[in-house]
Amino acid sequence: MKKFILLLSILPAAFLPSYSQYTIAGKVKTSTGTPIANVRVTLFNSDTTIFFEKRTNANGIYIIKNVAAGSYTIGVAAIEKEYEEAPVNVTGNIYGLNFKLDNESQIGSWDVIIDSPEPLGGTNLGVLLPNGKIFYCHNTVDPFEFDPSINDTILLEGDDQVQGCVGPVLLPDGKIIFTGGTDQEVYGPGTRKVKTYDPVSDVWQDKPNMLDYRWYPTITKLPNNKLLLAGGGGLNNPQRVNTSEIYNPATGTSNWVDDIAIGNEVSPVVLLYNGKVLMTHRPPQLFNPVNNQWTLANDFVQGNRSPNGEHSDHELVLLPDGRAVAVGHKSFSASPGNLIEFYNPVTNTWSLGNNFSPVRSQCKALLTPDKKILAIAGYKEESSDPTPTNQWGFMNITDQYNPYTGAWRRLDNMNYKREYHALAILVPDGRIIVTGGEGAPGNEPPFSVIEAFTPPYLLRGVRPEIKNLSSTDFSRGETISFTLAKTKLPTSIILMSNAVVTHFMNSGNNRYVELPFTKTGNTIMQCCPLILLLFPTDIICFLLWLMTFPLLQRSSAYRAVNSKRQR
């Protein structure tokens, strides 16, 4: 229920100025009566051609001046508080338009978009492309794209050779590279095969082989744009190899580097802000590109997570402050354990985060622009918990975790219960797109459905917009400029990098960087501080967001890519 108090004080018509400009003022408080500072208050007409934006002061007071007579909507938004909106008919000055805001309870919305043209499971992967579309495939012979701007799919030219269970990466030139995997329709021995796909020309190309056979290698892109490949199923798969190599996509050459501790596959992996690579599946290890050596990181608080030959029980998310978060836990004891562990690269230590039931393993996890983490679906590890599952023990729940406060919140449920082959990707319009994993774990389902989640941050009134972006191809230290619409008061400009996902591995090197900026009128000038080790040298793909503190609002996000590579 909308909780606002409206007190009108209208001057007699005889004393009104001829241009009929009025003032609207009020106070914003919490539900317990405490004033809230820095609340974003907007006033707008039905098509937003008239738009005002103000902030409350330290006493929670806002004042909007020079409002013409007419019908408007007033919106009130504060971080962690429920968004409130009310109609306002302005015929004179309005004082005492007050609001009381409850804690946020908006749960977002999952909507079925379209049937997938191919069922996705077993060997599937998804790649967010520079043009904002998502590339999906099962084993490279049946790819298609999903276009979030029109909520539709298009079939692509497939390769004539099967290659499933691969390690995928998006390259600086906009191509996707597929490393290793198997050349059989079903589970088979590892392969050394490497090939690329160009989304612009719709052309596949074979590349020189890797050094070792790798069914589902762990893969990440290093700051020099070379690829670190580790583990995977060997020629005698399911035997896992413990070798690792660095493959140079520019030359097709590869060099042996240090071995990992235990052979594994498709491990959660992140490129830390200190330049080292953290791989956490059996056991946590660090790779240093300076000397090409692996060293053991300190073990989880909850160790002994998965035996050899099993997929990981968790996914990794890299936070803006440099910590990594492991989301998911499979216990080998009577206790279901704790859902969250933090890794601090400065101290090389793990610590438990706040738990939330039901504890689950193999859920999907991703960072959203409000610095929160979504934990989606997963296998229920708490048998006593009443949350429904499918016949294989997987759920359709969505939970939101704030890693800075430890707060959890249950959001809207997906329409389908999905196992660990589900693919979750944040797209430029701010939604999360999920498909795949509707069937039995490790198998291709009979069908797949694409769903879209509209998070709470997209349901908070008029959103700021980015217009007239100065360029679509940026390099380190370059200045970005653009103009603003629907806001005059941004406080953060956020750069978020792309996603390349399969199983528990995001080989897209997720990044979240707040850019310094200056504002002149409605023009934003900012430096693009792509300092050493934050990103690979050529950034081709990012999400650009506006934050209007204390509320995050969606911009008309852009994809950055060299214009010659755009369709």
Coordinates of C-alpha atoms in Angstrom, one line a residue:
M1 CA 0.0 0.0 0.0
K2 CA 1.3 3.5 -0.8
K3 CA 2.2 5.3 2.4
F4 CA 2.1 9.0 1.8
I5 CA 0.5 12.0 3.4
L6 CA -0.8 14.9 1.2
L7 CA -1.4 18.3 2.8
L8 CA -2.4 21.0 0.3
S9 CA -1.8 24.7 0.7
I10 CA -3.1 26.5 -2.4
L11 CA -2.9 30.2 -2.9
P12 CA -6.0 32.1 -4.1
A13 CA -6.1 32.4 -7.8
A14 CA -6.0 36.2 -7.6
F15 CA -2.5 36.0 -6.2
L16 CA -1.1 33.5 -8.6
P17 CA 1.6 34.7 -11.1
S18 CA 0.4 34.8 -14.7
Y19 CA 2.8 32.0 -15.9
S20 CA 1.3 29.7 -13.3
Q21 CA 4.5 28.1 -12.0
Y22 CA 4.1 26.3 -8.6
T23 CA 6.2 24.7 -5.9
I24 CA 5.9 21.2 -4.6
A25 CA 7.6 20.3 -1.3
G26 CA 7.5 17.6 1.3
K27 CA 9.5 15.3 3.6
V28 CA 10.6 11.7 3.2
K29 CA 11.0 9.5 6.3
T30 CA 11.4 5.8 7.1
S31 CA 8.4 3.8 8.3
T32 CA 9.6 4.6 11.8
G33 CA 9.7 8.3 11.3
T34 CA 13.5 8.9 10.7
P35 CA 14.2 11.5 7.9
I36 CA 16.1 10.0 4.9
A37 CA 18.7 12.1 3.2
N38 CA 19.7 12.0 -0.5
V39 CA 16.4 10.4 -1.6
R40 CA 15.8 10.7 -5.4
V41 CA 12.5 12.5 -5.9
T42 CA 11.2 12.7 -9.5
L43 CA 8.2 14.5 -10.9
F44 CA 7.2 13.7 -14.5
N45 CA 4.2 13.8 -16.9
S46 CA 2.9 10.7 -18.8
D47 CA 5.5 10.7 -21.6
T48 CA 8.3 12.2 -19.4
T49 CA 8.7 15.2 -21.7
I50 CA 8.4 17.2 -18.5
F51 CA 10.8 15.8 -15.9
F52 CA 12.1 17.1 -12.6
E53 CA 14.7 15.5 -10.3
K54 CA 15.6 16.6 -6.8
R55 CA 17.3 15.2 -3.7
T56 CA 16.2 15.4 -0.1
N57 CA 18.5 17.3 2.3
A58 CA 19.8 16.0 5.7
N59 CA 16.3 16.6 7.2
G60 CA 14.6 14.5 4.4
I61 CA 13.1 17.6 2.8
Y62 CA 12.7 18.1 -1.0
I63 CA 11.6 21.2 -2.9
I64 CA 10.6 21.2 -6.6
K65 CA 10.0 24.7 -8.1
N66 CA 8.7 26.1 -11.3
V67 CA 6.1 23.4 -12.0
A68 CA 3.4 24.2 -14.4
A69 CA -0.2 23.3 -13.8
G70 CA -1.1 19.8 -14.9
S71 CA -1.2 16.1 -14.1
Y72 CA 2.0 14.4 -13.0
T73 CA 3.5 11.4 -11.2
I74 CA 5.8 11.8 -8.3
G75 CA 8.3 9.0 -7.6
V76 CA 10.4 8.5 -4.5
A77 CA 13.4 6.2 -4.4
A78 CA 15.9 5.5 -1.6
I79 CA 18.4 2.7 -1.5
E80 CA 17.2 -0.5 0.3
K81 CA 13.7 1.1 0.6
E82 CA 10.5 0.4 -1.3
Y83 CA 10.0 2.6 -4.3
E84 CA 6.8 4.8 -3.9
E85 CA 4.9 6.6 -6.6
A86 CA 1.7 8.7 -6.5
P87 CA -0.3 10.9 -8.9
V88 CA -0.2 14.6 -8.4
N89 CA -2.7 17.1 -9.9
V90 CA -1.0 20.5 -9.7
T91 CA -3.3 23.5 -9.7
G92 CA -1.3 25.5 -7.1
N93 CA 1.5 25.2 -4.7
I94 CA 1.6 21.9 -2.8
Y95 CA 3.3 21.7 0.6
G96 CA 3.4 18.7 2.8
L97 CA 3.6 16.0 0.1
N98 CA 5.2 13.6 2.5
F99 CA 6.3 9.9 2.1
K100 CA 7.1 7.1 4.5
L101 CA 9.2 4.4 3.0
D102 CA 9.2 0.8 4.1
N103 CA 12.2 -1.5 3.6
E104 CA 12.4 -2.8 0.1
S105 CA 10.1 -5.8 -0.6
Q106 CA 10.0 -5.7 -4.4
I107 CA 10.9 -9.2 -5.7
G108 CA 11.3 -8.6 -9.4
S109 CA 9.7 -10.7 -12.1
W110 CA 10.6 -13.8 -14.1
D111 CA 8.9 -13.9 -17.5
V112 CA 8.9 -16.7 -20.1
I113 CA 10.2 -15.1 -23.4
I114 CA 10.5 -17.7 -26.1
D115 CA 11.2 -21.4 -26.7
S116 CA 14.9 -22.0 -27.4
P117 CA 15.4 -23.3 -31.0
E118 CA 17.8 -25.9 -29.5
P119 CA 17.6 -27.8 -26.2
L120 CA 20.5 -26.8 -24.0
G121 CA 22.2 -29.2 -21.6
G122 CA 25.2 -31.4 -21.2
T123 CA 27.7 -29.5 -23.3
N124 CA 26.1 -26.0 -23.6
L125 CA 27.6 -22.5 -23.3
G126 CA 26.6 -18.9 -23.6
V127 CA 28.5 -15.8 -24.7
L128 CA 27.4 -12.2 -24.4
L129 CA 28.6 -10.6 -27.7
P130 CA 29.8 -7.0 -28.3
N131 CA 26.5 -6.3 -30.1
G132 CA 24.5 -7.1 -26.9
K133 CA 23.2 -10.4 -28.3
I134 CA 23.8 -13.8 -26.6
F135 CA 25.5 -16.6 -28.6
Y136 CA 24.4 -20.1 -27.5
C137 CA 25.5 -23.5 -28.7
H138 CA 25.4 -27.1 -27.6
N139 CA 28.4 -28.6 -29.5
T140 CA 29.2 -26.0 -32.1
V141 CA 27.0 -27.6 -34.8
D142 CA 23.8 -26.0 -33.7
P143 CA 24.4 -22.3 -32.6
F144 CA 21.8 -19.6 -32.4
E145 CA 21.6 -16.0 -31.0
F146 CA 19.1 -14.4 -28.7
D147 CA 18.6 -10.7 -29.2
P148 CA 17.4 -9.1 -25.9
S149 CA 16.3 -5.9 -27.8
I150 CA 13.5 -7.8 -29.7
N151 CA 13.3 -10.9 -27.4
D152 CA 13.8 -13.3 -30.4
T153 CA 16.2 -15.8 -31.7
I154 CA 18.0 -16.4 -35.0
L155 CA 19.7 -19.6 -36.1
L156 CA 23.4 -19.3 -37.1
E157 CA 25.7 -21.2 -39.4
G158 CA 27.1 -24.2 -37.4
D159 CA 30.4 -25.9 -37.8
D160 CA 30.5 -29.2 -39.7
Q161 CA 32.5 -30.8 -36.9
V162 CA 31.2 -31.6 -33.4
Q163 CA 33.0 -30.0 -30.5
G164 CA 31.2 -30.1 -27.2
C165 CA 32.4 -29.7 -23.6
V166 CA 34.7 -26.9 -24.6
G167 CA 36.4 -24.0 -22.8
P168 CA 35.1 -20.8 -24.5
V169 CA 36.6 -17.3 -24.5
L170 CA 35.6 -14.1 -26.2
L171 CA 38.7 -12.7 -28.0
P172 CA 39.7 -9.0 -28.5
D173 CA 38.7 -9.1 -32.2
G174 CA 35.1 -10.1 -31.3
K175 CA 35.5 -13.8 -32.2
I176 CA 34.7 -16.7 -29.9
I177 CA 37.4 -19.3 -29.4
F178 CA 36.5 -22.9 -28.5
T179 CA 39.3 -24.9 -26.9
G180 CA 39.4 -28.7 -26.2
G181 CA 36.3 -30.6 -25.4
T182 CA 35.3 -33.8 -27.2
D183 CA 34.6 -34.5 -30.9
Q184 CA 31.8 -36.9 -30.1
E185 CA 28.1 -36.3 -29.8
V186 CA 28.1 -37.8 -26.3
Y187 CA 30.6 -38.0 -23.5
G188 CA 34.0 -39.0 -25.0
P189 CA 37.7 -38.6 -24.8
G190 CA 39.3 -35.2 -24.7
T191 CA 40.6 -33.4 -27.8
R192 CA 43.3 -30.9 -28.5
K193 CA 41.1 -29.1 -31.1
V194 CA 40.8 -25.3 -31.2
K195 CA 38.6 -23.3 -33.5
T196 CA 37.0 -19.8 -33.7
Y197 CA 33.6 -18.4 -34.7
D198 CA 33.2 -14.9 -36.1
P199 CA 29.7 -13.6 -35.2
V200 CA 30.0 -10.8 -37.8
S201 CA 30.9 -13.0 -40.8
D202 CA 29.2 -16.1 -39.5
V203 CA 32.4 -18.1 -40.3
W204 CA 34.1 -20.9 -38.4
Q205 CA 37.8 -21.5 -38.6
D206 CA 40.1 -24.2 -37.4
K207 CA 43.2 -23.2 -35.4
P208 CA 46.4 -25.0 -34.4
N209 CA 45.9 -27.6 -31.7
M210 CA 46.6 -27.2 -28.0
L211 CA 49.4 -29.3 -26.5
D212 CA 47.3 -31.6 -24.3
Y213 CA 43.9 -33.4 -24.6
R214 CA 41.4 -31.5 -22.5
W215 CA 37.7 -32.4 -22.0
Y216 CA 36.2 -29.3 -20.4
P217 CA 39.4 -27.4 -19.6
T218 CA 39.5 -24.6 -17.1
I219 CA 40.2 -21.5 -19.1
T220 CA 40.7 -17.8 -18.5
K221 CA 42.0 -14.9 -20.5
L222 CA 45.2 -13.3 -19.1
P223 CA 46.0 -9.5 -19.2
N224 CA 48.1 -10.1 -22.3
N225 CA 45.1 -11.7 -24.1
K226 CA 46.7 -15.1 -24.0
L227 CA 44.7 -18.0 -22.7
L228 CA 45.5 -20.1 -19.6
L229 CA 44.2 -23.6 -19.9
A230 CA 44.4 -26.1 -17.1
G231 CA 43.2 -29.7 -16.4
G232 CA 40.3 -31.3 -18.2
G233 CA 39.6 -34.9 -19.2
G234 CA 42.5 -36.4 -21.1
L235 CA 42.7 -38.8 -24.0
N236 CA 41.7 -41.5 -21.4
N237 CA 38.8 -39.4 -20.0
P238 CA 37.4 -39.6 -17.3
Q239 CA 41.0 -39.6 -16.2
R240 CA 41.7 -35.9 -15.5
V241 CA 45.1 -34.3 -16.6
N242 CA 47.0 -32.0 -14.3
T243 CA 48.9 -30.2 -17.0
S244 CA 48.4 -26.5 -17.9
E245 CA 49.5 -24.4 -20.9
I246 CA 49.3 -20.9 -22.2
Y247 CA 47.8 -20.6 -25.7
N248 CA 48.3 -17.6 -27.9
P249 CA 45.3 -17.1 -30.2
A250 CA 47.2 -14.5 -32.3
T251 CA 49.8 -17.1 -33.3
G252 CA 48.2 -20.4 -32.6
T253 CA 51.2 -21.4 -30.5
S254 CA 51.1 -22.9 -27.0
N255 CA 53.7 -23.3 -24.2
W256 CA 53.7 -25.6 -21.2
V257 CA 53.5 -24.0 -17.8
D258 CA 53.5 -25.3 -14.3
D259 CA 51.2 -28.3 -13.4
I260 CA 48.1 -27.9 -11.2
A261 CA 47.9 -29.9 -7.9
I262 CA 45.2 -32.3 -8.9
G263 CA 43.6 -33.0 -12.3
N264 CA 40.1 -31.4 -12.5
E265 CA 37.7 -29.9 -15.1
V266 CA 35.6 -26.8 -15.7
S267 CA 36.7 -25.2 -12.4
P268 CA 35.4 -21.9 -11.1
V269 CA 38.1 -19.3 -12.1
V270 CA 38.6 -15.6 -11.8
L271 CA 41.4 -13.2 -12.8
L272 CA 42.0 -11.3 -9.6
Y273 CA 42.7 -7.5 -9.6
N274 CA 46.3 -8.3 -8.5
G275 CA 46.9 -10.1 -11.8
K276 CA 46.9 -13.6 -10.4
V277 CA 44.3 -16.3 -11.4
L278 CA 42.3 -18.0 -8.7
M279 CA 41.0 -21.5 -9.5
T280 CA 39.0 -23.1 -6.7
H281 CA 37.9 -26.5 -7.7
R282 CA 40.0 -29.1 -5.9
P283 CA 41.9 -27.4 -4.2
P284 CA 42.0 -23.6 -4.4
Q285 CA 45.1 -22.6 -6.4
L286 CA 46.8 -19.4 -7.6
F287 CA 48.5 -18.9 -11.0
N288 CA 51.1 -16.2 -11.3
P289 CA 51.6 -15.0 -15.0
V290 CA 54.9 -13.4 -14.0
N291 CA 56.6 -16.7 -13.4
N292 CA 54.0 -19.1 -14.9
Q293 CA 53.8 -21.0 -11.5
W294 CA 50.8 -22.5 -9.6
T295 CA 50.8 -22.3 -5.8
L296 CA 48.3 -23.6 -3.4
A297 CA 46.0 -20.9 -2.0
N298 CA 44.7 -21.4 1.6
D299 CA 41.9 -23.9 1.6
F300 CA 38.3 -23.2 2.1
V301 CA 36.9 -22.9 5.7
Q302 CA 34.7 -25.8 4.4
G303 CA 37.1 -28.0 2.6
N304 CA 36.7 -31.4 1.1
R305 CA 34.0 -30.2 -1.3
S306 CA 34.1 -32.5 -4.3
P307 CA 35.9 -35.8 -5.1
N308 CA 37.9 -36.4 -8.3
G309 CA 35.7 -36.6 -11.3
E310 CA 32.8 -34.5 -10.0
H311 CA 31.9 -31.0 -11.1
S312 CA 32.4 -28.2 -8.7
D313 CA 29.8 -27.4 -6.0
H314 CA 30.1 -23.6 -6.3
E315 CA 30.5 -20.6 -8.6
L316 CA 32.9 -17.7 -8.1
V317 CA 32.0 -14.0 -8.3
L318 CA 34.6 -11.3 -8.2
L319 CA 33.6 -8.3 -6.1
P320 CA 34.5 -4.6 -6.9
D321 CA 36.6 -4.6 -3.7
G322 CA 38.8 -7.4 -5.1
R323 CA 37.5 -10.2 -2.9
A324 CA 36.1 -13.4 -4.5
V325 CA 32.9 -15.0 -3.3
A326 CA 32.2 -18.7 -3.6
V327 CA 28.4 -19.3 -3.8
G328 CA 27.2 -22.8 -3.2
H329 CA 28.3 -25.7 -1.0
K330 CA 28.0 -29.5 -1.0
S331 CA 28.7 -31.0 2.4
F332 CA 30.1 -34.4 3.0
S333 CA 29.0 -34.4 6.6
A334 CA 25.6 -34.5 8.4
S335 CA 25.5 -30.7 8.4
P336 CA 24.5 -28.9 5.1
G337 CA 27.2 -26.3 5.7
N338 CA 27.3 -22.6 4.7
L339 CA 26.3 -21.2 1.3
I340 CA 28.9 -18.4 1.2
E341 CA 32.7 -18.2 1.5
F342 CA 34.8 -15.1 0.9
Y343 CA 38.4 -15.2 -0.4
N344 CA 40.6 -12.2 0.5
P345 CA 43.6 -12.1 -1.9
V346 CA 45.5 -9.7 0.4
T347 CA 45.6 -12.1 3.3
N348 CA 45.1 -15.3 1.2
T349 CA 42.4 -16.4 3.6
W350 CA 38.8 -17.6 3.4
S351 CA 36.0 -16.7 5.7
L352 CA 32.3 -17.6 6.0
G353 CA 29.6 -15.2 4.9
N354 CA 26.0 -15.1 6.2
N355 CA 24.1 -18.3 5.4
F356 CA 20.7 -18.6 3.9
S357 CA 18.4 -21.6 3.6
P358 CA 18.1 -23.8 1.8
V359 CA 21.8 -24.4 1.4
R360 CA 22.4 -25.4 -2.2
S361 CA 25.2 -26.6 -4.4
Q362 CA 25.7 -26.0 -8.1
C363 CA 23.5 -22.9 -8.3
K364 CA 24.1 -20.1 -10.8
A365 CA 25.6 -16.9 -9.4
L366 CA 26.3 -13.5 -10.9
L367 CA 27.1 -9.9 -9.8
T368 CA 24.5 -7.3 -10.7
P369 CA 25.1 -3.5 -11.1
D370 CA 23.9 -2.7 -7.6
K371 CA 26.9 -4.8 -6.3
K372 CA 24.6 -7.6 -5.1
I373 CA 24.8 -11.3 -6.1
L374 CA 22.0 -13.3 -7.4
A375 CA 21.9 -17.0 -6.5
I376 CA 19.7 -18.8 -8.9
A377 CA 18.3 -22.4 -8.8
G378 CA 20.8 -25.1 -7.5
Y379 CA 20.6 -28.5 -5.9
K380 CA 18.9 -28.5 -2.5
E381 CA 21.3 -29.8 0.2
E382 CA 18.9 -29.4 3.1
S383 CA 16.5 -32.3 3.0
S384 CA 14.4 -30.8 5.8
D385 CA 13.8 -27.6 3.9
P386 CA 10.3 -27.4 2.3
T387 CA 11.4 -25.7 -0.9
P388 CA 10.0 -27.7 -3.8
T389 CA 12.4 -29.5 -6.2
N390 CA 12.1 -31.4 -9.4
Q391 CA 12.8 -35.2 -9.5
W392 CA 16.5 -34.6 -9.6
G393 CA 16.6 -32.3 -6.5
F394 CA 17.0 -28.9 -8.3
M395 CA 15.0 -25.8 -7.5
N396 CA 13.7 -22.7 -9.2
I397 CA 14.4 -20.1 -6.5
T398 CA 16.2 -16.8 -6.8
D399 CA 17.8 -15.2 -3.9
Q400 CA 19.6 -11.8 -3.6
Y401 CA 22.7 -11.5 -1.4
N402 CA 24.4 -8.2 -0.4
P403 CA 28.0 -9.2 0.2
Y404 CA 28.7 -5.9 2.0
T405 CA 25.9 -6.2 4.6
G406 CA 25.3 -9.9 4.6
A407 CA 21.6 -9.4 4.0
W408 CA 19.6 -12.0 2.0
R409 CA 16.3 -11.6 0.3
R410 CA 14.1 -14.1 -1.6
L411 CA 13.0 -12.8 -5.0
D412 CA 10.6 -14.1 -7.6
N413 CA 10.8 -17.8 -8.6
M414 CA 11.8 -18.9 -12.1
N415 CA 9.1 -20.6 -14.1
Y416 CA 11.2 -23.7 -14.6
K417 CA 13.4 -25.7 -12.2
R418 CA 16.8 -25.8 -13.7
E419 CA 20.0 -27.9 -13.0
Y420 CA 23.6 -26.8 -13.3
H421 CA 23.6 -26.6 -17.1
A422 CA 21.4 -23.5 -16.9
L423 CA 23.1 -20.4 -18.3
A424 CA 22.6 -17.0 -16.6
I425 CA 23.8 -13.8 -18.3
L426 CA 23.3 -10.1 -17.5
V427 CA 22.4 -8.2 -20.7
P428 CA 22.6 -4.5 -21.6
D429 CA 19.0 -3.6 -20.7
G430 CA 19.6 -4.8 -17.1
R431 CA 17.7 -8.0 -17.2
I432 CA 19.2 -11.5 -16.5
I433 CA 18.6 -14.0 -19.3
V434 CA 18.5 -17.7 -18.3
T435 CA 18.0 -20.8 -20.4
G436 CA 19.0 -24.5 -20.4
G437 CA 19.2 -27.2 -17.8
E438 CA 15.5 -28.1 -17.7
G439 CA 16.1 -31.8 -17.7
A440 CA 18.2 -34.4 -16.0
P441 CA 21.7 -33.2 -14.9
G442 CA 24.4 -33.9 -17.5
N443 CA 21.9 -34.6 -20.3
E444 CA 20.3 -32.7 -23.0
P445 CA 16.7 -31.8 -22.0
P446 CA 13.7 -32.5 -24.3
F447 CA 13.3 -28.7 -24.7
S448 CA 14.6 -25.4 -23.4
V449 CA 12.9 -22.2 -22.6
I450 CA 14.4 -18.7 -22.4
E451 CA 13.3 -16.7 -19.4
A452 CA 14.2 -13.1 -18.4
F453 CA 14.4 -11.7 -14.9
T454 CA 13.6 -8.1 -14.3
P455 CA 15.4 -7.3 -11.0
P456 CA 14.1 -4.9 -8.4
Y457 CA 16.5 -2.2 -9.6
L458 CA 14.7 -1.9 -12.9
L459 CA 11.4 -1.3 -11.1
R460 CA 12.1 2.0 -9.5
G461 CA 10.5 4.7 -11.7
V462 CA 12.1 6.7 -14.4
R463 CA 15.6 5.5 -15.2
P464 CA 18.6 7.7 -16.3
E465 CA 19.8 7.4 -19.8
I466 CA 23.1 7.6 -21.5
K467 CA 23.1 9.4 -24.9
N468 CA 25.6 10.5 -27.5
L469 CA 28.4 8.2 -26.4
S470 CA 31.6 9.7 -27.8
S471 CA 33.0 6.4 -29.2
T472 CA 32.3 2.7 -29.2
D473 CA 36.0 1.7 -29.1
F474 CA 38.0 2.6 -26.0
S475 CA 41.6 2.0 -24.9
R476 CA 43.5 2.5 -21.6
G477 CA 43.4 6.1 -20.3
E478 CA 41.1 7.3 -23.0
T479 CA 38.4 9.9 -22.1
I480 CA 34.8 8.9 -22.6
S481 CA 32.1 11.5 -22.9
F482 CA 28.3 11.4 -23.2
T483 CA 25.2 13.4 -22.4
L484 CA 22.6 12.6 -19.7
A485 CA 18.8 12.3 -19.9
K486 CA 16.3 11.8 -17.1
T487 CA 18.9 12.7 -14.4
K488 CA 21.1 15.6 -13.5
L489 CA 22.7 14.0 -10.4
P490 CA 24.7 10.9 -11.2
T491 CA 27.2 9.9 -8.6
S492 CA 28.9 6.8 -10.2
I493 CA 29.7 5.7 -13.7
I494 CA 30.2 1.9 -13.7
L495 CA 32.0 -0.2 -16.3
M496 CA 31.1 -3.9 -16.3
S497 CA 32.7 -6.5 -18.5
N498 CA 31.2 -9.4 -20.5
A499 CA 30.2 -12.9 -19.5
V500 CA 31.2 -16.2 -21.1
V501 CA 29.6 -19.0 -19.2
T502 CA 29.4 -22.8 -19.1
H503 CA 28.6 -24.9 -16.1
F504 CA 30.3 -23.2 -13.1
M505 CA 33.0 -21.3 -15.1
N506 CA 32.7 -17.7 -16.2
S507 CA 35.7 -17.3 -18.5
G508 CA 34.6 -13.7 -19.4
N509 CA 36.7 -12.2 -16.6
N510 CA 33.9 -10.4 -14.8
R511 CA 34.9 -6.8 -13.9
Y512 CA 33.2 -4.0 -12.0
V513 CA 35.0 -0.6 -12.1
E514 CA 33.7 2.8 -11.0
L515 CA 35.1 5.4 -13.3
P516 CA 36.2 8.9 -12.2
F517 CA 34.2 11.6 -14.0
T518 CA 33.4 15.3 -14.2
K519 CA 30.1 16.9 -15.1
T520 CA 29.4 20.1 -17.0
G521 CA 25.7 20.7 -17.5
N522 CA 24.3 17.5 -18.9
T523 CA 27.7 16.3 -20.3
I524 CA 29.8 13.7 -18.6
M525 CA 33.5 13.6 -19.2
Q526 CA 35.4 10.7 -17.7
C527 CA 38.7 8.9 -17.9
C528 CA 38.6 5.2 -18.8
P529 CA 41.1 4.0 -16.2
L530 CA 41.9 0.6 -17.7
I531 CA 45.0 0.3 -15.6
L532 CA 47.4 -2.6 -15.8
L533 CA 45.8 -6.0 -14.9
L534 CA 42.2 -4.7 -14.6
F535 CA 41.4 -5.8 -18.1
P536 CA 43.0 -7.5 -21.1
T537 CA 44.5 -4.8 -23.3
D538 CA 41.7 -4.6 -25.9
I539 CA 38.3 -4.1 -24.3
I540 CA 35.6 -5.0 -26.8
C541 CA 32.6 -5.6 -24.6
F542 CA 31.2 -3.8 -21.5
L543 CA 28.1 -2.6 -19.8
L544 CA 28.0 1.1 -19.0
W545 CA 25.7 2.1 -16.1
L546 CA 24.8 5.2 -14.3
M547 CA 24.4 5.3 -10.5
T548 CA 22.3 8.1 -9.0
F549 CA 23.3 7.6 -5.4
P550 CA 21.8 6.4 -3.2
L551 CA 19.7 4.6 -5.9
L552 CA 21.0 2.6 -8.8
Q553 CA 19.1 3.2 -11.9
R554 CA 19.4 1.5 -15.3
S555 CA 20.8 3.5 -18.1
S556 CA 20.3 2.7 -21.8
A557 CA 23.5 0.6 -21.5
Y558 CA 25.9 0.4 -24.4
R559 CA 28.1 -2.3 -25.7
A560 CA 31.6 -1.2 -26.6
V561 CA 33.1 -2.7 -29.8
N562 CA 35.2 -1.4 -32.7
S563 CA 32.7 -0.1 -35.2
K564 CA 34.1 -2.1 -38.0
R565 CA 33.0 -5.2 -36.1
Q566 CA 29.4 -4.2 -35.6
R567 CA 26.7 -5.7 -37.8

